Amino acid sequence: MNKNGSKKSIVIIGNGISGTTLARHIRKNSSYAITIISYESPYFFSRTALMYVYMGQLPFSDTEPYEPQFWRDNSITLLQQRVTQILLDKKQLLLDDSRLFSYDILVLATGSKPNLLGWPGQNLKAVQGLYHKQDLEKLEEWTPSIQSAVIVGGGLIGIELAEMLHSRGKKVHFLIRESHFWNSILPNEETKLVTQHILDKGIELHLNTELKSIASDAEERAKGVYTKEDLFIPCQWVGLSVGVSPNIAFAKKSGLEANKGILVNKYLETNQKGIYAIGDCAELMEPQQGRSPIEAIWYTGRMMGETLAQTITGKRTPYTPGPWFNSAKFFDIEFQIYGQVSASPHKQKERHIFWKHNSKNRTIRISYNPNTLCFLGCMTLGVRFRHAYFDTVLRENKSMDFVITTLEESFFDPEFYPTYKKEILMLWELEKSNLIL
Amino acid sequence: MIKTQKNIGLAFGLLGLVILSLNIMYSFENVPLFFSLCFLSMTLGGILYFNALYGATLSGIHNNGVWFNALTAKGLWGWILGLVLTSFYIAIYWFPELLGYRTETASVGLVAFFDPLSVLLNGKLATQWFMYGTLYTFAILLFGIKFIWKYRSNPYQIFRTLSVVFFQLCFAFLLPELLSKLNPEMPYFSKDIKNMWPLNYYFFDAWHLEGMLNGKSIGQFFLIFGLLMIFVISPLLTYRFGKRWYCSWVCGCGGLAETAGDPFRQLSSKKISVWKLERWMIHFVLVFVFITTIAVVWSFLGTQPELSLVTKERFILGVVVLLLLILLSLFIKHKNGFPKDAKYTLISVVSILLASIGLHYFSGQQNIFFFETYTFQKWYGFGIGAAFSGVLGVGFYPLLGSRVWCRFGCPMAALLGLQQRLFSRFRITTNGGQCISCGNCSTYCEMGIDVRAYAQRGSNIVRSSCVGCGICSAVCPRGVLKLENGPLENRITNPTFPLGNTL
Ligand SMILES: Cc1cc2nc3c(=O)[nH]c(=O)nc-3n(C[C@H](O)[C@H](O)[C@H](O)COP(=O)(O)OP(=O)(O)OC[C@H]3O[C@@H](n4cnc5c(N)ncnc54)[C@H](O)[C@@H]3O)c2cc1C
C-alpha cells in the first residue's frame, strides 16, 4: 500500500451503510486510496431488506444499492476478508489469511451482533439471531423443517422475524417480556393498537413472558422452549432478538479504548490517532442531549459516515445530527417519528394530543411543551409525514399554533388519501381551552 | 381451505380457456351458449382465485413469494406462458387464418366464436382484430379486479385502475364498434379517441386522413379532436400531471401492463447499461416517427393541390421553424451547459431538422429518400406496431416485465417523456432522510427506474420514462415516496446529503 507515497491510504473495516457512505463521500472530496475490508459479503447490501429476501419479495441482488461497476468506477477497493487484529504500532491489520495490510487512516464500521443473554440451550442447532447475511442463509436452511417457531424479544428485529416466518406459513410464537409490544417507545394507545394487529395477523403472542431455557432433542437441535413460568412451547426453531451490541471483540483486544462500543469523541475519533469508529459499533462519549451513546440504526450510520468523510478530507467536523427521526413497519402498519414523543412523558415537560381513526389503523400523536407551547415532535401509525417539514419546524423551535395551522404541508401519503388537519386542529383547540382552565 | 378455493378458481379459469382454445380445432353448434359459458367460467374462476389470494387477508400490500414463484420469477411457467402469448401474437399478426380468419368467406374457428358479439356491437362478422380486442378488454377488466383487490388500501391505485378500465372498455372497445354500427357506410379510420398520434402512427397517413375527411361530421370531429389532442390537450395535461395522465390512467397498452402485467412488473431490468440502451432506443424511435410522419404529410400534401393554403413548401418551412424554436428554447434553458439527457434531445431535434430539409430536396412524389413511401410505413408498422408492441411487448411480459414496449418502443411514451423531463409539474418526491435503501421501490418499478438511487440520496425523481403508476410509493415500507405536482422551480434536486444531518 501507499507505494507511490503520495496517496494517503484509508482503510475501512465494514461495508455496511456507515462504511459505504464514508467511502463514497471521501471519494467525492479526494483521490485518497480507499479500501473497504468486510467479511460478510463482497458488496454493500441493505441489511434492512434481509426480511424481504426471505419473504420472496426481493432477490438478494436487489438489496445491493450499487452495481459492481460502481466500485471500480470510483476506485474503491473491496476486500472480502476478516480482520482479526489491529497492530497499532505498525499501523497494520492482520487478516484472516494471515496477510498484513497497512493503513494510514483506519475506520471501524463493524456494526453489531445479536445479543445472547446466556440462556441454557442458546447454542443448540436451530437457535439463532438475525443480523448477518449468513444468519438468513442459516434460517433458509432450517425453514423446510420448521412447523412452529418461537421468537424471543419484542423489538424491531423480533417483529420482522415474526412476519418473515409467518409469511412462509409457519406457526409463530412471539415471546415478549413487556405487557405490550415495544411499549418502551410506543405510548399506550399505539402499543395496544400494534399488539392487536399482531394478534389479528394470527401470531401466537405471549405477553409478559420471558425465556428460561431452550430444550434439546437427541440431535442437539432445539425442540422447544421453557418460559420463566415453566410453560413449555414446542417448536423446531428459536429466533433470539433481544437487541444487538457492537461487534468489536477484535478491536477491543487490539487495545482500542472501548466500553460497550468503541469509544469516540464528537469527532468520531478513538483514543488512537488516525483511527475512527462510526455506525453501530461506535459509542459516543458525549452524545447530544436526549440521544443515546449508541444508536444502532441505519440513519445514524449514514450520518456518521457523511460527517467523518469531511474530517478525513481536511475539514474537521463534529458529529451533530439534526432533530431525531426514525421509521419502522409492524406487519402492515407503518410507523414514523420526528422529534421527541415519549412513551410515558413527564406531564410538566411534555404533553400530547392524540388522534385515532375510528376504523383504520391510523394514529397521529403530537407532543408539545406545556410551558412554552412549543412543538416537540410527532409520531404516527399508518400516516406518512414529511421529514423536511418537521426537520424545519424542529430546528426553528416553532410553536404548536404554527405547526397545527400549517400541518397540511406535512402530509406525505399518496394522492387521494385523506389528510386529518381538521381533526387535529379541533383537538388542539380543545387542548388549549383545557390548558387555560 | 384457501388452497382448495385457489384450485377451484384455477379449474374454472382453465375450463374457460379450454372452451376458448377448442375453437381452434372445433366449431360449436350453439356459439352464444358456449361463448357465455367460456367467459363466465373465466370470470368466476378469476374471482374465486383472487378472493383466495386477497379476500382473507388484511388490507396491506404484499408481494410475498413473488420471487419463489416459477411464473413470476422467470421459471418454467414463465417461459411457457411467454411462449404461448408470443405464438398467439404471431398468429394474430401474420397467420390469422390459423385462428380461423377468412377474407373470402365467413370466418371459422376461434374468430367465428366472436361473431355473435361482433354482430351485436358493430353489425359485422368478427375479424381477428375484433377477437383480439375483446380478449384484451376482458383481460384488463378481469385483472383490473385483481389489481384493485391487491392494492385496495391505496386510493390512488384504485382511481387509476378504474380510469384505465373505463377508457379501455368505453373508448377503445365499445364506442368505436357502436359508431361503426351506426354509420355502416363510413370509410375506415381509427375511432378510438384516446389512441392519438404518435401511438397511432398512421394518423397522418394519406388513407387515414382521407378516411377522416370523407367521414362526414364524425370523421371531421375525429380529425379535429385528434389534432387538438396532439397539440393542445396532451401537452397541457402532461404539463399539469406528467405523462401518467396518459400512460397509466388512459392508455390501453398501459392498461394491460398495469392489470394483467402487474405480476411481472419486477422483471424489468434496473441495470445502468439497460438505461443507456433505453435512451438510445427511445430517441431513435422519436426521430424515426417524426421523420416518417413529416414525410407522409409532405407527400400527402403533394397529392392535394386544392389545399392551396398548406403547400409542401410551407409545411416544411413550418416544421423547420418549429424545430428551430424548440432548439432555441433548449439553448436558453441550458445556457450553462447541457446535461446528458438534454444532449440526447438536442441530437434528436437536430437530426429531425436535417432530415426534414433533406426530405424536401431528395425525395420525389412517390419516394422518400429514395424509398417508396409506403415501404417506409410498412416497415415501421411491422417493426413498431406489431413486432414490438405485441409480440415483444406483451408476449414477453413473463420474461422482460410488463412495460418493455412502453419503455423502449413506444413513440407516444417517448414524446410525453421528453415533455415530462423538460416541462411538467410532475415529480416523485423523496422523504428527506427516511430511506433505508431496501430496494422495494426499484424492484417493483415496471419501467426499470432505479428509484432507490434517488430516494437514498434524498433527491426528487424526474425521469422521462416514469409513467407515474405510484407502485414505488405503495410498496415503500418507510413512507419515502410521493407522487406530486408542483411548481417547476427546484423540481430537480440533487442534495449532497439527504436530510437529517447538520453539515
Ligand atoms: C433485520 C434488520 C432490520 C433492520 N431494520 C432497520 C430499519 O428498518 N431501520 C433502521 O434504522 N435500522 C435497521 N436496522 C439496523 C441497521 O441495519 C444497522 O444499524 C446498520 O446496518 C448498521 O450499519 P453499519 O454500517 O454500522 O454496520 P453493518 O451493516 O453491521 O456492517 C458492518 C460490516 O462490518 C463487517 N465486519 C465486522 N467485523 C469485521 C471484521 N473483524 N473484519 C472484517 N469485516 C468486519 C461485517 O462484515 C459487516 O458487514 C436493521 C437491522 C437488522 C439486522
CSV table of N, CA and C in Angstrom, one decimal, chain B residues 266-359:
chain,number,residue,atom,x,y,z
B,266,GLN,N,-41.8,-6.7,-11.7
B,266,GLN,CA,-40.5,-6.8,-11.1
B,266,GLN,C,-39.4,-7.3,-12.0
B,267,LEU,N,-39.8,-7.8,-13.2
B,267,LEU,CA,-38.8,-8.4,-14.1
B,267,LEU,C,-38.1,-7.4,-15.0
B,268,SER,N,-38.5,-6.1,-14.9
B,268,SER,CA,-37.8,-5.1,-15.7
B,268,SER,C,-36.4,-4.9,-15.2
B,269,SER,N,-35.5,-4.7,-16.1
B,269,SER,CA,-34.1,-4.6,-15.7
B,269,SER,C,-33.7,-3.2,-15.2
B,270,LYS,N,-33.0,-3.2,-14.1
B,270,LYS,CA,-32.6,-1.9,-13.5
B,270,LYS,C,-31.2,-1.5,-13.8
B,271,LYS,N,-30.5,-2.3,-14.6
B,271,LYS,CA,-29.1,-2.1,-14.9
B,271,LYS,C,-28.9,-0.7,-15.5
B,272,ILE,N,-27.8,-0.1,-15.2
B,272,ILE,CA,-27.5,1.2,-15.8
B,272,ILE,C,-27.3,1.0,-17.3
B,273,SER,N,-26.7,-0.1,-17.7
B,273,SER,CA,-26.5,-0.4,-19.1
B,273,SER,C,-27.8,-0.4,-19.9
B,274,VAL,N,-28.8,-1.0,-19.2
B,274,VAL,CA,-30.1,-1.1,-19.9
B,274,VAL,C,-30.8,0.3,-20.0
B,275,TRP,N,-30.5,1.1,-19.0
B,275,TRP,CA,-31.0,2.5,-19.1
B,275,TRP,C,-30.4,3.2,-20.3
B,276,LYS,N,-29.1,3.0,-20.5
B,276,LYS,CA,-28.4,3.6,-21.6
B,276,LYS,C,-29.1,3.1,-22.9
B,277,LEU,N,-29.3,1.8,-23.0
B,277,LEU,CA,-30.0,1.3,-24.2
B,277,LEU,C,-31.3,2.0,-24.4
B,278,GLU,N,-32.0,2.1,-23.3
B,278,GLU,CA,-33.4,2.7,-23.3
B,278,GLU,C,-33.3,4.1,-23.9
B,279,ARG,N,-32.3,4.9,-23.5
B,279,ARG,CA,-32.2,6.2,-24.0
B,279,ARG,C,-31.9,6.3,-25.5
B,280,TRP,N,-31.1,5.4,-25.9
B,280,TRP,CA,-30.8,5.3,-27.4
B,280,TRP,C,-32.1,4.9,-28.1
B,281,MET,N,-32.7,3.9,-27.7
B,281,MET,CA,-33.9,3.4,-28.4
B,281,MET,C,-35.0,4.4,-28.5
B,282,ILE,N,-35.2,5.1,-27.3
B,282,ILE,CA,-36.4,6.0,-27.3
B,282,ILE,C,-36.1,7.2,-28.2
B,283,HIS,N,-34.9,7.6,-28.2
B,283,HIS,CA,-34.6,8.8,-29.1
B,283,HIS,C,-34.6,8.4,-30.6
B,284,PHE,N,-34.2,7.1,-30.8
B,284,PHE,CA,-34.3,6.7,-32.2
B,284,PHE,C,-35.7,6.6,-32.6
B,285,VAL,N,-36.6,6.0,-31.8
B,285,VAL,CA,-38.0,5.9,-32.1
B,285,VAL,C,-38.6,7.2,-32.4
B,286,LEU,N,-38.2,8.2,-31.5
B,286,LEU,CA,-38.8,9.5,-31.7
B,286,LEU,C,-38.4,10.2,-33.0
B,287,VAL,N,-37.1,10.1,-33.3
B,287,VAL,CA,-36.6,10.7,-34.5
B,287,VAL,C,-37.3,10.0,-35.7
B,288,PHE,N,-37.4,8.7,-35.6
B,288,PHE,CA,-38.0,7.9,-36.7
B,288,PHE,C,-39.4,8.3,-36.9
B,289,VAL,N,-40.2,8.4,-35.9
B,289,VAL,CA,-41.6,8.6,-36.0
B,289,VAL,C,-41.8,10.0,-36.5
B,290,PHE,N,-41.0,11.0,-36.1
B,290,PHE,CA,-41.2,12.3,-36.6
B,290,PHE,C,-40.8,12.4,-38.1
B,291,ILE,N,-39.7,11.8,-38.5
B,291,ILE,CA,-39.3,11.9,-39.9
B,291,ILE,C,-40.4,11.2,-40.8
B,292,THR,N,-40.8,10.0,-40.4
B,292,THR,CA,-41.8,9.4,-41.2
B,292,THR,C,-43.1,10.2,-41.3
B,293,THR,N,-43.5,10.7,-40.2
B,293,THR,CA,-44.7,11.5,-40.2
B,293,THR,C,-44.6,12.7,-41.1
B,294,ILE,N,-43.5,13.4,-40.9
B,294,ILE,CA,-43.3,14.6,-41.7
B,294,ILE,C,-43.3,14.2,-43.2
B,295,ALA,N,-42.7,13.1,-43.5
B,295,ALA,CA,-42.6,12.6,-44.8
B,295,ALA,C,-44.0,12.3,-45.4
B,296,VAL,N,-44.8,11.5,-44.6
B,296,VAL,CA,-46.1,11.2,-45.2
B,296,VAL,C,-47.0,12.4,-45.4
B,297,VAL,N,-46.9,13.3,-44.4
B,297,VAL,CA,-47.7,14.5,-44.6
B,297,VAL,C,-47.3,15.3,-45.8
B,298,TRP,N,-46.0,15.4,-45.9
B,298,TRP,CA,-45.4,16.1,-47.1
B,298,TRP,C,-45.8,15.5,-48.4
B,299,SER,N,-45.8,14.1,-48.5
B,299,SER,CA,-46.2,13.6,-49.8
B,299,SER,C,-47.7,13.6,-49.9
B,300,PHE,N,-48.4,13.6,-48.8
B,300,PHE,CA,-49.9,13.7,-48.9
B,300,PHE,C,-50.2,15.1,-49.5
B,301,LEU,N,-49.6,16.1,-49.0
B,301,LEU,CA,-49.8,17.5,-49.5
B,301,LEU,C,-49.6,17.6,-51.0
B,302,GLY,N,-48.6,16.8,-51.5
B,302,GLY,CA,-48.3,16.9,-52.9
B,302,GLY,C,-49.4,16.4,-53.7
B,303,THR,N,-50.2,15.5,-53.1
B,303,THR,CA,-51.4,14.9,-53.9
B,303,THR,C,-52.6,15.8,-53.7
B,304,GLN,N,-52.5,16.8,-53.0
B,304,GLN,CA,-53.7,17.6,-52.7
B,304,GLN,C,-53.5,19.1,-53.1
B,305,PRO,N,-53.5,19.3,-54.5
B,305,PRO,CA,-53.2,20.7,-54.9
B,305,PRO,C,-54.3,21.6,-54.5
B,306,GLU,N,-55.5,21.1,-54.2
B,306,GLU,CA,-56.6,22.0,-53.8
B,306,GLU,C,-56.4,22.7,-52.5
B,307,LEU,N,-55.5,22.0,-51.6
B,307,LEU,CA,-55.2,22.7,-50.3
B,307,LEU,C,-54.2,23.7,-50.6
B,308,SER,N,-54.6,24.8,-51.2
B,308,SER,CA,-53.5,25.8,-51.6
B,308,SER,C,-52.9,26.5,-50.5
B,309,LEU,N,-53.6,26.5,-49.3
B,309,LEU,CA,-53.0,27.2,-48.2
B,309,LEU,C,-51.8,26.4,-47.6
B,310,VAL,N,-51.9,25.1,-47.5
B,310,VAL,CA,-50.8,24.4,-46.9
B,310,VAL,C,-50.1,23.6,-48.1
B,311,THR,N,-49.1,24.3,-48.6
B,311,THR,CA,-48.3,23.6,-49.6
B,311,THR,C,-47.2,22.8,-49.0
B,312,LYS,N,-46.6,22.0,-49.8
B,312,LYS,CA,-45.4,21.2,-49.3
B,312,LYS,C,-44.3,22.1,-48.8
B,313,GLU,N,-44.1,23.2,-49.5
B,313,GLU,CA,-43.0,24.1,-49.1
B,313,GLU,C,-43.3,24.7,-47.7
B,314,ARG,N,-44.6,25.2,-47.7
B,314,ARG,CA,-44.9,25.9,-46.4
B,314,ARG,C,-44.9,25.0,-45.2
B,315,PHE,N,-45.3,23.7,-45.5
B,315,PHE,CA,-45.3,22.7,-44.4
B,315,PHE,C,-43.9,22.5,-43.9
B,316,ILE,N,-43.0,22.3,-44.8
B,316,ILE,CA,-41.6,22.0,-44.4
B,316,ILE,C,-41.1,23.3,-43.7
B,317,LEU,N,-41.4,24.4,-44.2
B,317,LEU,CA,-40.9,25.7,-43.6
B,317,LEU,C,-41.4,25.7,-42.2
B,318,GLY,N,-42.7,25.4,-42.0
B,318,GLY,CA,-43.3,25.4,-40.7
B,318,GLY,C,-42.6,24.5,-39.7
B,319,VAL,N,-42.4,23.3,-40.2
B,319,VAL,CA,-41.7,22.3,-39.4
B,319,VAL,C,-40.3,22.8,-39.0
B,320,VAL,N,-39.6,23.4,-39.9
B,320,VAL,CA,-38.2,23.8,-39.7
B,320,VAL,C,-38.3,25.0,-38.6
B,321,VAL,N,-39.2,25.9,-38.8
B,321,VAL,CA,-39.3,27.0,-37.8
B,321,VAL,C,-39.6,26.4,-36.4
B,322,LEU,N,-40.6,25.5,-36.4
B,322,LEU,CA,-41.0,24.9,-35.1
B,322,LEU,C,-39.8,24.3,-34.4
B,323,LEU,N,-39.0,23.5,-35.2
B,323,LEU,CA,-37.9,22.8,-34.6
B,323,LEU,C,-36.8,23.8,-34.1
B,324,LEU,N,-36.6,24.9,-34.9
B,324,LEU,CA,-35.6,25.9,-34.5
B,324,LEU,C,-36.0,26.5,-33.2
B,325,LEU,N,-37.3,26.8,-33.1
B,325,LEU,CA,-37.8,27.3,-31.8
B,325,LEU,C,-37.5,26.4,-30.7
B,326,ILE,N,-37.8,25.1,-30.9
B,326,ILE,CA,-37.5,24.2,-29.8
B,326,ILE,C,-36.0,24.2,-29.4
B,327,LEU,N,-35.2,24.2,-30.5
B,327,LEU,CA,-33.7,24.3,-30.3
B,327,LEU,C,-33.4,25.5,-29.5
B,328,LEU,N,-33.9,26.6,-29.9
B,328,LEU,CA,-33.6,27.9,-29.2
B,328,LEU,C,-34.0,27.8,-27.7
B,329,SER,N,-35.2,27.3,-27.4
B,329,SER,CA,-35.6,27.2,-26.0
B,329,SER,C,-34.7,26.3,-25.3
B,330,LEU,N,-34.2,25.2,-25.9
B,330,LEU,CA,-33.3,24.3,-25.3
B,330,LEU,C,-32.0,25.0,-24.9
B,331,PHE,N,-31.5,25.8,-25.8
B,331,PHE,CA,-30.3,26.5,-25.6
B,331,PHE,C,-30.4,27.5,-24.4
B,332,ILE,N,-31.6,28.2,-24.4
B,332,ILE,CA,-31.8,29.2,-23.4
B,332,ILE,C,-31.9,28.5,-22.0
B,333,LYS,N,-32.6,27.4,-22.0
B,333,LYS,CA,-32.8,26.7,-20.8
B,333,LYS,C,-31.5,26.2,-20.2
B,334,HIS,N,-30.6,25.7,-21.1
B,334,HIS,CA,-29.4,25.1,-20.6
B,334,HIS,C,-28.2,26.0,-21.0
B,335,LYS,N,-28.3,27.3,-20.8
B,335,LYS,CA,-27.2,28.2,-21.2
B,335,LYS,C,-25.9,27.9,-20.5
B,336,ASN,N,-26.0,27.2,-19.3
B,336,ASN,CA,-24.8,26.9,-18.6
B,336,ASN,C,-24.3,25.5,-18.8
B,337,GLY,N,-24.5,25.0,-20.0
B,337,GLY,CA,-24.0,23.6,-20.3
B,337,GLY,C,-25.1,22.6,-20.3
B,338,PHE,N,-25.0,21.6,-21.2
B,338,PHE,CA,-26.1,20.7,-21.3
B,338,PHE,C,-25.9,19.5,-20.4
B,339,PRO,N,-26.9,19.1,-19.7
B,339,PRO,CA,-26.8,17.8,-19.0
B,339,PRO,C,-27.0,16.7,-20.1
B,340,LYS,N,-26.6,15.5,-19.6
B,340,LYS,CA,-26.5,14.4,-20.6
B,340,LYS,C,-27.8,14.1,-21.4
B,341,ASP,N,-29.0,14.1,-20.6
B,341,ASP,CA,-30.2,13.8,-21.3
B,341,ASP,C,-30.7,14.9,-22.3
B,342,ALA,N,-30.3,16.1,-21.9
B,342,ALA,CA,-30.6,17.2,-22.9
B,342,ALA,C,-29.8,17.1,-24.1
B,343,LYS,N,-28.6,16.5,-24.0
B,343,LYS,CA,-27.8,16.3,-25.2
B,343,LYS,C,-28.5,15.3,-26.2
B,344,TYR,N,-29.1,14.3,-25.6
B,344,TYR,CA,-29.8,13.3,-26.5
B,344,TYR,C,-31.0,14.0,-27.2
B,345,THR,N,-31.7,14.9,-26.5
B,345,THR,CA,-32.8,15.6,-27.1
B,345,THR,C,-32.2,16.5,-28.2
B,346,LEU,N,-31.1,17.2,-27.9
B,346,LEU,CA,-30.5,18.1,-28.9
B,346,LEU,C,-30.2,17.3,-30.2
B,347,ILE,N,-29.5,16.2,-30.0
B,347,ILE,CA,-29.1,15.4,-31.2
B,347,ILE,C,-30.4,15.0,-32.0
B,348,SER,N,-31.4,14.6,-31.2
B,348,SER,CA,-32.7,14.1,-31.9
B,348,SER,C,-33.3,15.3,-32.7
B,349,VAL,N,-33.4,16.4,-32.0
B,349,VAL,CA,-34.1,17.5,-32.7
B,349,VAL,C,-33.3,17.9,-34.0
B,350,VAL,N,-32.0,18.0,-33.8
B,350,VAL,CA,-31.2,18.4,-35.0
B,350,VAL,C,-31.3,17.3,-36.1
B,351,SER,N,-31.3,16.0,-35.8
B,351,SER,CA,-31.5,15.1,-36.8
B,351,SER,C,-32.8,15.2,-37.5
B,352,ILE,N,-33.9,15.5,-36.8
B,352,ILE,CA,-35.2,15.6,-37.4
B,352,ILE,C,-35.2,16.9,-38.3
B,353,LEU,N,-34.5,17.9,-37.9
B,353,LEU,CA,-34.4,19.1,-38.6
B,353,LEU,C,-33.7,18.9,-40.0
B,354,LEU,N,-32.5,18.2,-39.9
B,354,LEU,CA,-31.8,18.0,-41.1
B,354,LEU,C,-32.6,17.1,-42.0
B,355,ALA,N,-33.2,16.1,-41.4
B,355,ALA,CA,-33.9,15.1,-42.3
B,355,ALA,C,-35.1,15.8,-43.0
B,356,SER,N,-35.7,16.8,-42.3
B,356,SER,CA,-36.9,17.4,-42.9
B,356,SER,C,-36.4,18.3,-44.1
B,357,ILE,N,-35.3,18.9,-43.9
B,357,ILE,CA,-34.8,19.8,-45.0
B,357,ILE,C,-34.4,18.8,-46.2
B,358,GLY,N,-33.6,17.8,-45.8
B,358,GLY,CA,-33.2,16.9,-46.8
B,358,GLY,C,-34.3,16.3,-47.5
B,359,LEU,N,-35.3,15.9,-46.8
B,359,LEU,CA,-36.5,15.3,-47.4
B,359,LEU,C,-37.0,16.1,-48.6
